[in-house]
mmCIF file of C-alpha atoms in Angstrom:
data_model
loop_
_atom_site.group_PDB
_atom_site.id
_atom_site.type_symbol
_atom_site.label_atom_id
_atom_site.label_comp_id
_atom_site.label_asym_id
_atom_site.label_seq_id
_atom_site.Cartn_x
_atom_site.Cartn_y
_atom_site.Cartn_z
ATOM 1 C CA MET P 82 0.000 0.000 0.000
ATOM 2 C CA LEU P 83 1.057 3.606 -0.524
ATOM 3 C CA THR P 84 2.571 5.242 2.532
ATOM 4 C CA THR P 85 4.245 8.526 3.291
ATOM 5 C CA ASP P 86 6.242 9.519 6.349
ATOM 6 C CA SER P 87 5.066 13.104 6.046
ATOM 7 C CA HIS P 88 1.832 14.777 5.044
ATOM 8 C CA PRO P 89 1.415 15.344 1.285
ATOM 9 C CA THR P 90 0.990 19.073 1.913
ATOM 10 C CA ALA P 91 4.393 19.150 3.621
ATOM 11 C CA ASP P 92 5.924 17.149 0.772
ATOM 12 C CA ARG P 93 4.547 19.587 -1.769
ATOM 13 C CA ALA P 94 5.930 22.521 0.180
ATOM 14 C CA ARG P 95 9.441 21.120 0.327
ATOM 15 C CA TYR P 96 9.425 20.024 -3.325
ATOM 16 C CA ASP P 97 8.315 23.538 -4.285
ATOM 17 C CA ARG P 98 11.060 25.065 -2.108
ATOM 18 C CA ALA P 99 13.678 22.726 -3.536
ATOM 19 C CA THR P 100 12.784 23.646 -7.111
ATOM 20 C CA ALA P 101 11.745 27.265 -6.607
ATOM 21 C CA ALA P 102 14.547 28.540 -8.865
ATOM 22 C CA LEU P 103 13.856 25.923 -11.555
ATOM 23 C CA ASP P 104 11.357 26.092 -14.364
ATOM 24 C CA ALA P 105 9.032 23.176 -15.011
ATOM 25 C CA PRO P 106 8.638 20.737 -16.668
ATOM 26 C CA LEU P 107 11.161 18.873 -14.535
ATOM 27 C CA ALA P 108 11.540 15.557 -12.726
ATOM 28 C CA ILE P 109 12.779 14.853 -9.214
ATOM 29 C CA VAL P 110 13.743 11.839 -7.143
ATOM 30 C CA ASP P 111 13.284 12.106 -3.381
ATOM 31 C CA LEU P 112 16.407 10.364 -2.083
ATOM 32 C CA GLU P 113 15.033 9.685 1.394
ATOM 33 C CA ALA P 114 12.047 7.877 -0.111
ATOM 34 C CA PHE P 115 14.334 6.047 -2.585
ATOM 35 C CA ASP P 116 16.586 4.812 0.217
ATOM 36 C CA ASP P 117 13.630 3.788 2.385
ATOM 37 C CA ASN P 118 12.198 1.801 -0.499
ATOM 38 C CA ALA P 119 15.579 0.150 -1.151
ATOM 39 C CA ALA P 120 15.830 -0.892 2.491
ATOM 40 C CA ASP P 121 12.314 -2.352 2.360
ATOM 41 C CA LEU P 122 13.162 -4.445 -0.717
ATOM 42 C CA VAL P 123 16.237 -5.822 1.046
ATOM 43 C CA ARG P 124 14.208 -6.595 4.167
ATOM 44 C CA ARG P 125 11.575 -8.460 2.161
ATOM 45 C CA ALA P 126 14.255 -10.419 0.289
ATOM 46 C CA GLY P 127 15.193 -12.063 3.590
ATOM 47 C CA GLY P 128 18.932 -12.280 3.015
ATOM 48 C CA LYS P 129 18.873 -13.119 -0.691
ATOM 49 C CA PRO P 130 20.543 -10.524 -2.931
ATOM 50 C CA VAL P 131 18.363 -8.106 -4.900
ATOM 51 C CA ARG P 132 19.313 -7.592 -8.529
ATOM 52 C CA VAL P 133 18.179 -4.109 -9.564
ATOM 53 C CA ALA P 134 16.098 -3.991 -12.752
ATOM 54 C CA SER P 135 17.514 -1.170 -14.848
ATOM 55 C CA LYS P 136 14.343 -0.925 -16.968
ATOM 56 C CA SER P 137 12.604 0.563 -13.935
ATOM 57 C CA VAL P 138 15.345 3.127 -13.219
ATOM 58 C CA ARG P 139 17.166 4.145 -16.451
ATOM 59 C CA CYS P 140 19.590 6.405 -14.658
ATOM 60 C CA ARG P 141 23.151 5.301 -13.916
ATOM 61 C CA ALA P 142 23.497 7.437 -10.797
ATOM 62 C CA LEU P 143 20.409 5.834 -9.259
ATOM 63 C CA LEU P 144 21.511 2.338 -10.287
ATOM 64 C CA GLU P 145 24.799 3.009 -8.513
ATOM 65 C CA ARG P 146 22.956 4.322 -5.454
ATOM 66 C CA ALA P 147 20.834 1.177 -5.286
ATOM 67 C CA LEU P 148 23.885 -1.079 -5.686
ATOM 68 C CA ALA P 149 25.614 0.788 -2.858
ATOM 69 C CA HIS P 150 22.915 -0.468 -0.478
ATOM 70 C CA GLU P 151 23.867 -3.628 1.360
ATOM 71 C CA GLY P 152 21.730 -6.437 -0.007
ATOM 72 C CA PHE P 153 21.767 -5.338 -3.657
ATOM 73 C CA ALA P 154 24.008 -7.135 -6.171
ATOM 74 C CA GLY P 155 24.010 -6.966 -9.950
ATOM 75 C CA VAL P 156 21.851 -5.328 -12.605
ATOM 76 C CA MET P 157 19.090 -6.813 -14.745
ATOM 77 C CA SER P 158 19.186 -5.002 -18.093
ATOM 78 C CA PHE P 159 16.674 -4.837 -20.931
ATOM 79 C CA THR P 160 18.728 -4.670 -24.155
ATOM 80 C CA LEU P 161 22.100 -6.054 -25.193
ATOM 81 C CA ALA P 162 23.377 -2.591 -26.131
ATOM 82 C CA GLU P 163 22.502 -1.376 -22.636
ATOM 83 C CA SER P 164 24.156 -4.443 -21.079
ATOM 84 C CA ILE P 165 27.413 -3.765 -22.920
ATOM 85 C CA TRP P 166 27.285 -0.066 -22.046
ATOM 86 C CA LEU P 167 26.748 -0.781 -18.347
ATOM 87 C CA ALA P 168 29.464 -3.437 -18.268
ATOM 88 C CA GLY P 169 31.816 -1.074 -20.074
ATOM 89 C CA SER P 170 31.006 1.552 -17.430
ATOM 90 C CA GLY P 171 32.174 -0.774 -14.675
ATOM 91 C CA VAL P 172 29.106 -2.804 -13.653
ATOM 92 C CA PRO P 173 30.608 -6.270 -13.088
ATOM 93 C CA ASP P 174 27.421 -8.367 -13.253
ATOM 94 C CA VAL P 175 24.731 -7.639 -15.843
ATOM 95 C CA LEU P 176 21.923 -10.082 -16.630
ATOM 96 C CA LEU P 177 20.063 -9.354 -19.877
ATOM 97 C CA ALA P 178 16.413 -10.118 -19.137
ATOM 98 C CA TYR P 179 15.230 -10.555 -22.726
ATOM 99 C CA PRO P 180 16.520 -12.430 -25.787
ATOM 100 C CA SER P 181 18.317 -10.233 -28.321
ATOM 101 C CA VAL P 182 19.021 -10.343 -32.060
ATOM 102 C CA ASP P 183 21.592 -7.516 -31.868
ATOM 103 C CA ARG P 184 24.304 -9.006 -34.085
ATOM 104 C CA ALA P 185 26.700 -6.105 -33.633
ATOM 105 C CA GLY P 186 26.288 -6.403 -29.883
ATOM 106 C CA TYR P 187 27.050 -10.112 -29.901
ATOM 107 C CA ALA P 188 30.157 -9.522 -32.035
ATOM 108 C CA GLU P 189 31.376 -6.950 -29.508
ATOM 109 C CA LEU P 190 30.608 -9.264 -26.590
ATOM 110 C CA ALA P 191 32.350 -12.263 -28.168
ATOM 111 C CA GLY P 192 35.413 -10.170 -28.944
ATOM 112 C CA ASP P 193 35.985 -8.646 -25.512
ATOM 113 C CA LYS P 194 37.026 -10.819 -22.555
ATOM 114 C CA ARG P 195 35.981 -8.303 -19.895
ATOM 115 C CA LEU P 196 32.535 -7.692 -21.403
ATOM 116 C CA ALA P 197 31.928 -11.413 -21.955
ATOM 117 C CA GLY P 198 32.739 -12.089 -18.314
ATOM 118 C CA ALA P 199 30.350 -9.407 -17.055
ATOM 119 C CA VAL P 200 27.266 -9.922 -19.254
ATOM 120 C CA THR P 201 24.868 -12.889 -19.215
ATOM 121 C CA VAL P 202 22.439 -13.145 -22.136
ATOM 122 C CA MET P 203 18.936 -14.631 -22.151
ATOM 123 C CA VAL P 204 17.995 -17.614 -24.304
ATOM 124 C CA ASP P 205 14.804 -19.634 -24.646
ATOM 125 C CA ASP P 206 15.236 -21.137 -28.141
ATOM 126 C CA PRO P 207 18.088 -22.986 -29.903
ATOM 127 C CA ALA P 208 17.706 -20.571 -32.831
ATOM 128 C CA GLN P 209 18.997 -17.807 -30.571
ATOM 129 C CA LEU P 210 22.197 -19.762 -29.958
ATOM 130 C CA ALA P 211 22.644 -20.176 -33.707
ATOM 131 C CA LEU P 212 22.148 -16.448 -34.255
ATOM 132 C CA ILE P 213 24.792 -15.628 -31.647
ATOM 133 C CA ASP P 214 27.270 -17.977 -33.315
ATOM 134 C CA LEU P 215 26.656 -16.377 -36.708
ATOM 135 C CA ALA P 216 27.121 -12.913 -35.182
ATOM 136 C CA ARG P 217 30.459 -13.591 -33.467
ATOM 137 C CA ASP P 218 32.481 -12.132 -36.365
ATOM 138 C CA GLY P 219 35.594 -14.001 -35.298
ATOM 139 C CA GLY P 220 35.173 -13.366 -31.561
ATOM 140 C CA ARG P 221 36.028 -16.407 -29.494
ATOM 141 C CA GLU P 222 35.023 -15.377 -25.976
ATOM 142 C CA GLU P 223 32.650 -17.707 -24.127
ATOM 143 C CA ILE P 224 29.103 -16.333 -23.921
ATOM 144 C CA ARG P 225 27.363 -16.646 -20.561
ATOM 145 C CA VAL P 226 23.777 -17.891 -20.938
ATOM 146 C CA CYS P 227 20.649 -17.800 -18.762
ATOM 147 C CA LEU P 228 17.484 -19.755 -19.600
ATOM 148 C CA GLU P 229 14.031 -18.297 -18.963
ATOM 149 C CA LEU P 230 11.207 -20.456 -17.606
ATOM 150 C CA ASP P 231 7.616 -19.553 -18.485
ATOM 151 C CA THR P 232 5.786 -18.678 -15.270
ATOM 152 C CA SER P 233 2.222 -18.195 -16.496
ATOM 153 C CA LEU P 234 -0.601 -19.981 -14.732
ATOM 154 C CA ARG P 235 -2.526 -22.365 -17.001
ATOM 155 C CA LEU P 236 -6.035 -23.418 -15.992
ATOM 156 C CA LEU P 237 -8.828 -25.477 -17.554
ATOM 157 C CA GLY P 238 -6.409 -27.779 -19.292
ATOM 158 C CA GLY P 239 -4.409 -24.889 -20.666
ATOM 159 C CA ARG P 240 -7.398 -23.091 -22.206
ATOM 160 C CA LEU P 241 -7.014 -20.198 -19.737
ATOM 161 C CA ARG P 242 -3.655 -18.465 -19.320
ATOM 162 C CA VAL P 243 -2.849 -15.913 -16.619
ATOM 163 C CA GLY P 244 0.483 -14.179 -17.092
ATOM 164 C CA ALA P 245 2.670 -12.695 -19.797
ATOM 165 C CA LEU P 246 3.493 -14.400 -23.070
ATOM 166 C CA ARG P 247 7.217 -14.820 -22.635
ATOM 167 C CA SER P 248 9.309 -17.987 -22.803
ATOM 168 C CA PRO P 249 8.182 -21.174 -24.592
ATOM 169 C CA LEU P 250 10.064 -23.177 -21.930
ATOM 170 C CA ARG P 251 7.320 -24.273 -19.574
ATOM 171 C CA SER P 252 8.086 -27.781 -18.364
ATOM 172 C CA PRO P 253 11.199 -29.098 -16.614
ATOM 173 C CA ASP P 254 11.766 -31.409 -19.580
ATOM 174 C CA ARG P 255 11.704 -28.545 -22.111
ATOM 175 C CA ILE P 256 14.095 -26.322 -20.186
ATOM 176 C CA ALA P 257 16.437 -29.270 -19.511
ATOM 177 C CA GLU P 258 16.455 -30.066 -23.237
ATOM 178 C CA LEU P 259 17.623 -26.529 -24.057
ATOM 179 C CA ALA P 260 20.131 -26.693 -21.200
ATOM 180 C CA ARG P 261 21.686 -29.731 -22.883
ATOM 181 C CA SER P 262 21.861 -27.811 -26.164
ATOM 182 C CA VAL P 263 23.770 -25.001 -24.467
ATOM 183 C CA VAL P 264 26.171 -27.326 -22.668
ATOM 184 C CA ARG P 265 26.928 -29.294 -25.839
ATOM 185 C CA ARG P 266 27.550 -26.181 -27.928
ATOM 186 C CA PRO P 267 31.139 -24.828 -27.882
ATOM 187 C CA GLY P 268 31.512 -21.173 -26.942
ATOM 188 C CA PHE P 269 28.658 -21.032 -24.449
ATOM 189 C CA ARG P 270 28.407 -21.511 -20.680
ATOM 190 C CA LEU P 271 25.087 -22.051 -18.925
ATOM 191 C CA VAL P 272 25.137 -20.032 -15.692
ATOM 192 C CA GLY P 273 21.562 -19.186 -14.742
ATOM 193 C CA VAL P 274 17.808 -19.677 -14.823
ATOM 194 C CA MET P 275 15.278 -16.851 -14.662
ATOM 195 C CA ALA P 276 11.529 -17.024 -14.000
ATOM 196 C CA TYR P 277 9.667 -13.699 -13.732
ATOM 197 C CA GLU P 278 6.136 -14.044 -12.364
ATOM 198 C CA GLY P 279 4.676 -10.756 -13.592
ATOM 199 C CA HIS P 280 1.084 -11.815 -12.873
ATOM 200 C CA VAL P 281 2.052 -11.939 -9.194
ATOM 201 C CA ALA P 282 4.797 -9.318 -8.951
ATOM 202 C CA GLY P 283 3.143 -6.706 -11.155
ATOM 203 C CA VAL P 284 -0.570 -6.872 -10.320
ATOM 204 C CA GLY P 285 -1.921 -5.113 -7.238
ATOM 205 C CA ASP P 286 -4.267 -7.128 -5.024
ATOM 206 C CA ALA P 287 -5.855 -4.340 -2.961
ATOM 207 C CA VAL P 288 -7.661 -2.146 -5.494
ATOM 208 C CA PRO P 289 -9.638 0.643 -3.763
ATOM 209 C CA GLY P 290 -13.384 0.296 -4.230
ATOM 210 C CA ARG P 291 -13.017 -3.119 -5.915
ATOM 211 C CA PRO P 292 -13.264 -5.677 -3.087
ATOM 212 C CA VAL P 293 -14.509 -8.534 -5.281
ATOM 213 C CA ARG P 294 -11.832 -7.946 -7.915
ATOM 214 C CA SER P 295 -9.164 -7.672 -5.213
ATOM 215 C CA ALA P 296 -10.262 -10.931 -3.620
ATOM 216 C CA ALA P 297 -10.190 -12.657 -7.028
ATOM 217 C CA ILE P 298 -6.663 -11.370 -7.686
ATOM 218 C CA ARG P 299 -5.463 -12.594 -4.281
ATOM 219 C CA LEU P 300 -6.956 -16.032 -4.919
ATOM 220 C CA MET P 301 -5.363 -16.202 -8.385
ATOM 221 C CA GLN P 302 -1.992 -15.179 -6.987
ATOM 222 C CA GLN P 303 -2.135 -17.748 -4.194
ATOM 223 C CA VAL P 304 -2.831 -20.487 -6.731
ATOM 224 C CA ALA P 305 -0.159 -19.137 -9.080
ATOM 225 C CA ARG P 306 2.513 -18.935 -6.371
ATOM 226 C CA ARG P 307 1.841 -22.497 -5.256
ATOM 227 C CA GLU P 308 1.877 -23.912 -8.810
ATOM 228 C CA LEU P 309 4.991 -21.973 -9.818
ATOM 229 C CA ALA P 310 6.945 -22.851 -6.679
ATOM 230 C CA GLU P 311 6.560 -26.560 -7.454
ATOM 231 C CA ARG P 312 7.285 -26.222 -11.165
ATOM 232 C CA ARG P 313 10.206 -23.820 -10.686
ATOM 233 C CA ALA P 314 11.852 -26.156 -8.185
ATOM 234 C CA ALA P 315 11.442 -29.106 -10.566
ATOM 235 C CA ALA P 316 12.811 -27.060 -13.486
ATOM 236 C CA VAL P 317 15.854 -25.943 -11.518
ATOM 237 C CA ARG P 318 16.557 -29.527 -10.441
ATOM 238 C CA ALA P 319 16.352 -30.628 -14.072
ATOM 239 C CA VAL P 320 18.746 -27.902 -15.225
ATOM 240 C CA ARG P 321 21.191 -28.591 -12.394
ATOM 241 C CA GLU P 322 21.382 -32.207 -13.518
ATOM 242 C CA VAL P 323 22.729 -30.857 -16.802
ATOM 243 C CA ALA P 324 24.737 -27.937 -15.380
ATOM 244 C CA PRO P 325 25.668 -28.648 -11.743
ATOM 245 C CA ASP P 326 27.653 -25.420 -11.459
ATOM 246 C CA LEU P 327 24.662 -23.171 -12.158
ATOM 247 C CA GLU P 328 25.490 -19.801 -10.583
ATOM 248 C CA PHE P 329 22.058 -18.280 -9.949
ATOM 249 C CA VAL P 330 18.300 -18.714 -10.128
ATOM 250 C CA ASN P 331 16.552 -15.361 -10.509
ATOM 251 C CA GLY P 332 12.900 -14.732 -9.719
ATOM 252 C CA GLY P 333 10.462 -12.283 -8.287
ATOM 253 C CA GLY P 334 9.673 -8.641 -8.860
ATOM 254 C CA THR P 335 8.670 -5.733 -6.636
ATOM 255 C CA GLY P 336 5.248 -7.141 -5.782
ATOM 256 C CA SER P 337 6.376 -10.657 -4.906
ATOM 257 C CA VAL P 338 9.799 -10.236 -3.295
ATOM 258 C CA GLN P 339 9.095 -11.973 0.007
ATOM 259 C CA HIS P 340 7.081 -14.803 -1.556
ATOM 260 C CA THR P 341 9.719 -15.643 -4.165
ATOM 261 C CA ALA P 342 12.564 -15.305 -1.682
ATOM 262 C CA ALA P 343 10.919 -18.005 0.429
ATOM 263 C CA GLU P 344 11.476 -20.579 -2.346
ATOM 264 C CA GLU P 345 14.608 -22.571 -1.600
ATOM 265 C CA CYS P 346 15.623 -22.950 -5.247
ATOM 266 C CA VAL P 347 15.676 -19.178 -5.874
ATOM 267 C CA THR P 348 19.057 -17.592 -5.154
ATOM 268 C CA GLU P 349 18.367 -13.934 -6.013
ATOM 269 C CA ILE P 350 15.449 -11.551 -6.454
ATOM 270 C CA ALA P 351 14.864 -9.001 -9.207
ATOM 271 C CA ALA P 352 13.259 -5.657 -8.378
ATOM 272 C CA GLY P 353 13.349 -2.098 -9.645
ATOM 273 C CA SER P 354 9.957 -0.380 -9.624
ATOM 274 C CA GLY P 355 9.843 -0.581 -5.843
ATOM 275 C CA LEU P 356 12.713 1.891 -5.640
ATOM 276 C CA LEU P 357 10.669 4.694 -7.222
ATOM 277 C CA LEU P 358 7.135 3.410 -6.480
ATOM 278 C CA PRO P 359 5.105 4.521 -9.498
ATOM 279 C CA ARG P 360 1.340 4.597 -9.184
ATOM 280 C CA LEU P 361 0.790 1.038 -10.493
ATOM 281 C CA PHE P 362 2.424 -0.226 -7.293
ATOM 282 C CA ASP P 363 0.153 1.586 -4.844
ATOM 283 C CA HIS P 364 -2.344 -1.203 -4.256
ATOM 284 C CA TYR P 365 -0.594 -4.225 -2.754
ATOM 285 C CA SER P 366 -1.572 -5.797 0.527
ATOM 286 C CA SER P 367 1.858 -7.354 1.089
ATOM 287 C CA PHE P 368 4.098 -4.286 1.136
ATOM 288 C CA SER P 369 4.132 -0.512 1.341
ATOM 289 C CA GLY P 370 6.389 2.121 -0.125
ATOM 290 C CA ARG P 371 6.923 5.833 -0.636
ATOM 291 C CA PRO P 372 6.597 7.691 -3.945
ATOM 292 C CA ALA P 373 10.168 8.690 -4.822
ATOM 293 C CA ALA P 374 9.933 9.889 -8.441
ATOM 294 C CA LEU P 375 7.716 12.825 -9.429
ATOM 295 C CA PHE P 376 7.512 15.235 -12.303
ATOM 296 C CA ALA P 377 6.201 18.799 -12.289
ATOM 297 C CA GLN P 378 4.255 20.596 -15.004
ATOM 298 C CA PRO P 379 3.713 24.385 -14.816
ATOM 299 C CA VAL P 380 0.330 26.064 -14.680
ATOM 300 C CA VAL P 381 0.063 28.110 -17.877
ATOM 301 C CA ARG P 382 -3.682 28.879 -18.032
ATOM 302 C CA ARG P 383 -6.701 29.390 -15.787
ATOM 303 C CA PRO P 384 -9.639 28.776 -18.193
ATOM 304 C CA GLY P 385 -12.345 29.144 -15.573
ATOM 305 C CA VAL P 386 -13.480 28.475 -12.039
ATOM 306 C CA GLY P 387 -12.066 25.195 -10.734
ATOM 307 C CA ILE P 388 -9.832 24.689 -13.778
ATOM 308 C CA VAL P 389 -6.154 25.125 -14.494
ATOM 309 C CA THR P 390 -4.158 24.029 -17.524
ATOM 310 C CA VAL P 391 -0.606 22.751 -17.275
ATOM 311 C CA LEU P 392 1.944 22.495 -20.061
ATOM 312 C CA GLY P 393 2.340 18.974 -21.487
ATOM 313 C CA GLY P 394 1.749 15.958 -19.283
ATOM 314 C CA GLY P 395 0.656 13.376 -21.843
ATOM 315 C CA TYR P 396 3.070 10.653 -20.744
ATOM 316 C CA PRO P 397 1.117 7.383 -20.913
ATOM 317 C CA ALA P 398 2.790 4.170 -19.809
ATOM 318 C CA SER P 399 3.199 1.050 -21.927
ATOM 319 C CA GLY P 400 0.860 -1.901 -21.593
ATOM 320 C CA ALA P 401 -2.834 -2.419 -22.238
ATOM 321 C CA ALA P 402 -4.342 1.021 -22.873
ATOM 322 C CA GLY P 403 -6.503 2.364 -20.076
ATOM 323 C CA ARG P 404 -6.807 5.136 -17.506
ATOM 324 C CA ASP P 405 -4.467 3.261 -15.181
ATOM 325 C CA ARG P 406 -1.660 3.942 -17.694
ATOM 326 C CA LEU P 407 -1.934 7.720 -17.292
ATOM 327 C CA PRO P 408 0.130 9.764 -14.852
ATOM 328 C CA THR P 409 -1.680 10.836 -11.701
ATOM 329 C CA PRO P 410 -2.023 14.476 -10.614
ATOM 330 C CA TYR P 411 -0.566 14.076 -7.139
ATOM 331 C CA LEU P 412 0.182 17.417 -5.475
ATOM 332 C CA PRO P 413 -1.687 19.517 -4.603
ATOM 333 C CA GLU P 414 -4.264 16.901 -3.709
ATOM 334 C CA GLY P 415 -7.705 17.162 -5.240
ATOM 335 C CA LEU P 416 -6.960 17.657 -8.939
ATOM 336 C CA ARG P 417 -8.361 15.369 -11.631
ATOM 337 C CA TYR P 418 -8.364 15.130 -15.401
ATOM 338 C CA ASP P 419 -11.062 16.570 -17.642
ATOM 339 C CA PRO P 420 -12.640 13.330 -18.958
ATOM 340 C CA MET P 421 -12.941 14.840 -22.447
ATOM 341 C CA GLU P 422 -9.210 15.635 -22.719
ATOM 342 C CA GLN P 423 -7.319 13.524 -20.162
ATOM 343 C CA ALA P 424 -3.503 13.943 -20.281
ATOM 344 C CA GLY P 425 -2.713 16.007 -23.368
ATOM 345 C CA GLU P 426 0.266 16.063 -25.700
ATOM 346 C CA VAL P 427 1.006 19.782 -25.182
ATOM 347 C CA GLN P 428 -1.482 20.833 -22.524
ATOM 348 C CA THR P 429 -3.525 19.153 -19.822
ATOM 349 C CA PRO P 430 -6.578 20.743 -18.164
ATOM 350 C CA LEU P 431 -7.048 19.798 -14.519
ATOM 351 C CA LEU P 432 -10.274 20.145 -12.545
ATOM 352 C CA GLY P 433 -10.980 20.567 -8.840
ATOM 353 C CA ALA P 434 -11.699 23.226 -6.252
ATOM 354 C CA VAL P 435 -7.994 23.407 -5.355
ATOM 355 C CA ALA P 436 -7.338 24.704 -8.883
ATOM 356 C CA ASP P 437 -8.560 28.112 -7.773
ATOM 357 C CA ASP P 438 -5.611 28.332 -5.359
ATOM 358 C CA LEU P 439 -3.049 27.829 -8.120
ATOM 359 C CA LEU P 440 -1.398 30.746 -9.903
ATOM 360 C CA ILE P 441 0.218 31.012 -13.306
ATOM 361 C CA GLY P 442 3.692 29.494 -12.973
ATOM 362 C CA ASP P 443 2.878 27.251 -10.016
ATOM 363 C CA LYS P 444 3.915 23.612 -10.264
ATOM 364 C CA VAL P 445 1.573 20.624 -10.280
ATOM 365 C CA TRP P 446 3.334 17.413 -9.263
ATOM 366 C CA PHE P 447 2.491 14.130 -11.006
ATOM 367 C CA ARG P 448 3.365 10.471 -10.545
ATOM 368 C CA HIS P 449 3.986 8.320 -13.597
ATOM 369 C CA ALA P 450 2.142 5.025 -13.917
ATOM 370 C CA LYS P 451 5.405 3.087 -14.404
ATOM 371 C CA ALA P 452 8.865 3.670 -13.054
ATOM 372 C CA GLY P 453 11.549 3.707 -15.728
ATOM 373 C CA GLU P 454 9.486 5.264 -18.503
ATOM 374 C CA LEU P 455 9.633 8.629 -16.759
ATOM 375 C CA ALA P 456 13.333 8.745 -17.662
ATOM 376 C CA GLU P 457 12.428 8.530 -21.352
ATOM 377 C CA ARG P 458 10.625 11.870 -20.989
ATOM 378 C CA PHE P 459 13.296 13.786 -19.064
ATOM 379 C CA ASP P 460 17.019 14.084 -19.677
ATOM 380 C CA ARG P 461 17.871 14.658 -16.018
ATOM 381 C CA PHE P 462 16.652 13.971 -12.520
ATOM 382 C CA HIS P 463 16.939 16.588 -9.782
ATOM 383 C CA LEU P 464 17.827 14.685 -6.612
ATOM 384 C CA VAL P 465 16.060 16.130 -3.572
ATOM 385 C CA GLU P 466 17.137 15.794 0.043
ATOM 386 C CA GLY P 467 14.800 17.526 2.463
ATOM 387 C CA ASP P 468 13.940 20.808 0.765
ATOM 388 C CA ARG P 469 17.077 21.119 -1.378
ATOM 389 C CA VAL P 470 18.209 19.827 -4.739
ATOM 390 C CA THR P 471 21.601 18.356 -3.887
ATOM 391 C CA GLU P 472 22.548 16.963 -7.301
ATOM 392 C CA VAL P 473 21.366 16.878 -10.893
ATOM 393 C CA VAL P 474 22.084 13.613 -12.728
ATOM 394 C CA PRO P 475 21.455 12.520 -16.313
ATOM 395 C CA THR P 476 18.965 9.839 -17.202
ATOM 396 C CA TYR P 477 19.767 7.369 -19.975
ATOM 397 C CA ARG P 478 18.166 9.883 -22.339
ATOM 398 C CA GLY P 479 20.377 12.622 -20.939
ATOM 399 C CA GLU P 480 23.415 10.500 -21.778
ATOM 400 C CA GLY P 481 22.148 10.037 -25.324
ATOM 401 C CA ARG P 482 21.125 6.440 -24.693
ATOM 402 C CA THR P 483 17.688 5.505 -25.985
ATOM 403 C CA PHE P 484 17.868 1.724 -26.106
ATOM 404 C CA LEU P 485 14.236 1.089 -27.065
#
């Protein structure tokens, strides 16, 4: 559930003081909230290391801050180009979470001993191994490989699926078969297994005003956790029979940290959104956090009583289209979208009695629906401690890195 250690009015006042000399639009990260959230992830992981998901951060300074916390180890990246960039910047352990067909990236990886030792790529199909071999361009370095297990819940004899369409490797036999292909193939080393249960980790189970839906989600997640725990353990046993020196088994996500950590076969937990706590992570019964990342849009118009218009603001999140993918007007409390316009490309009208207290040039603070996508909209984050901006750091975009 969403929590704050101070009243939202006090938060707004200190964010306004911290950025008083700065023009909006701008984005901030509250470092106290970020650190509190990091500590909570470590606590819930119960002694197992947390691998920070870069997709949910997309800012090297914040990745480094997370990794500096005791209990964090390694980065989970989202593209091969990003993996190589991070490893080249000094990150010693980068797990690529998705298969890649970046031939130039594989050639660079296979030709550089240090990069090949730091980056682990994701595979769920023998064709991906063949593509990597064709892309080596003479490079002879051993490629570290992780296999991804499908985590979706299948009901009614497989006619009903709950969970993302990801890996085709569902059964212990299928993943063991691919493990044998990796082990037999020169130039590859099987080091890990990953299983990301997004239908548990990324779906809130305490939706306000929706008690029946919330109860149904909790029931689904209980069934899914039980089924996956048994199948994941069997899959890991099958892979370890092929590769006894397997280095890690990665699982979890912000919403399921403590549940996944309780599985004996899992050796590390992945999490990233919980550091910044975007709005999609407000409604979980199993954990609480503090909003750490906000963006401000300036009031540029006052069209009428109870209405203000801010510049820009149309930053929808990826995923199935819906109102839950829009940013949320957060501070001052009491603002809402005009249902006819919603969040606009160049201007966004906001309704509510509190609008009459806002002046031209005042800031309205928003929360993005997802964590890392905010960094695709802003080239820098202003890091706030108390009521001061103590540092300004570039996002991936600010460093000229737009990987997707």
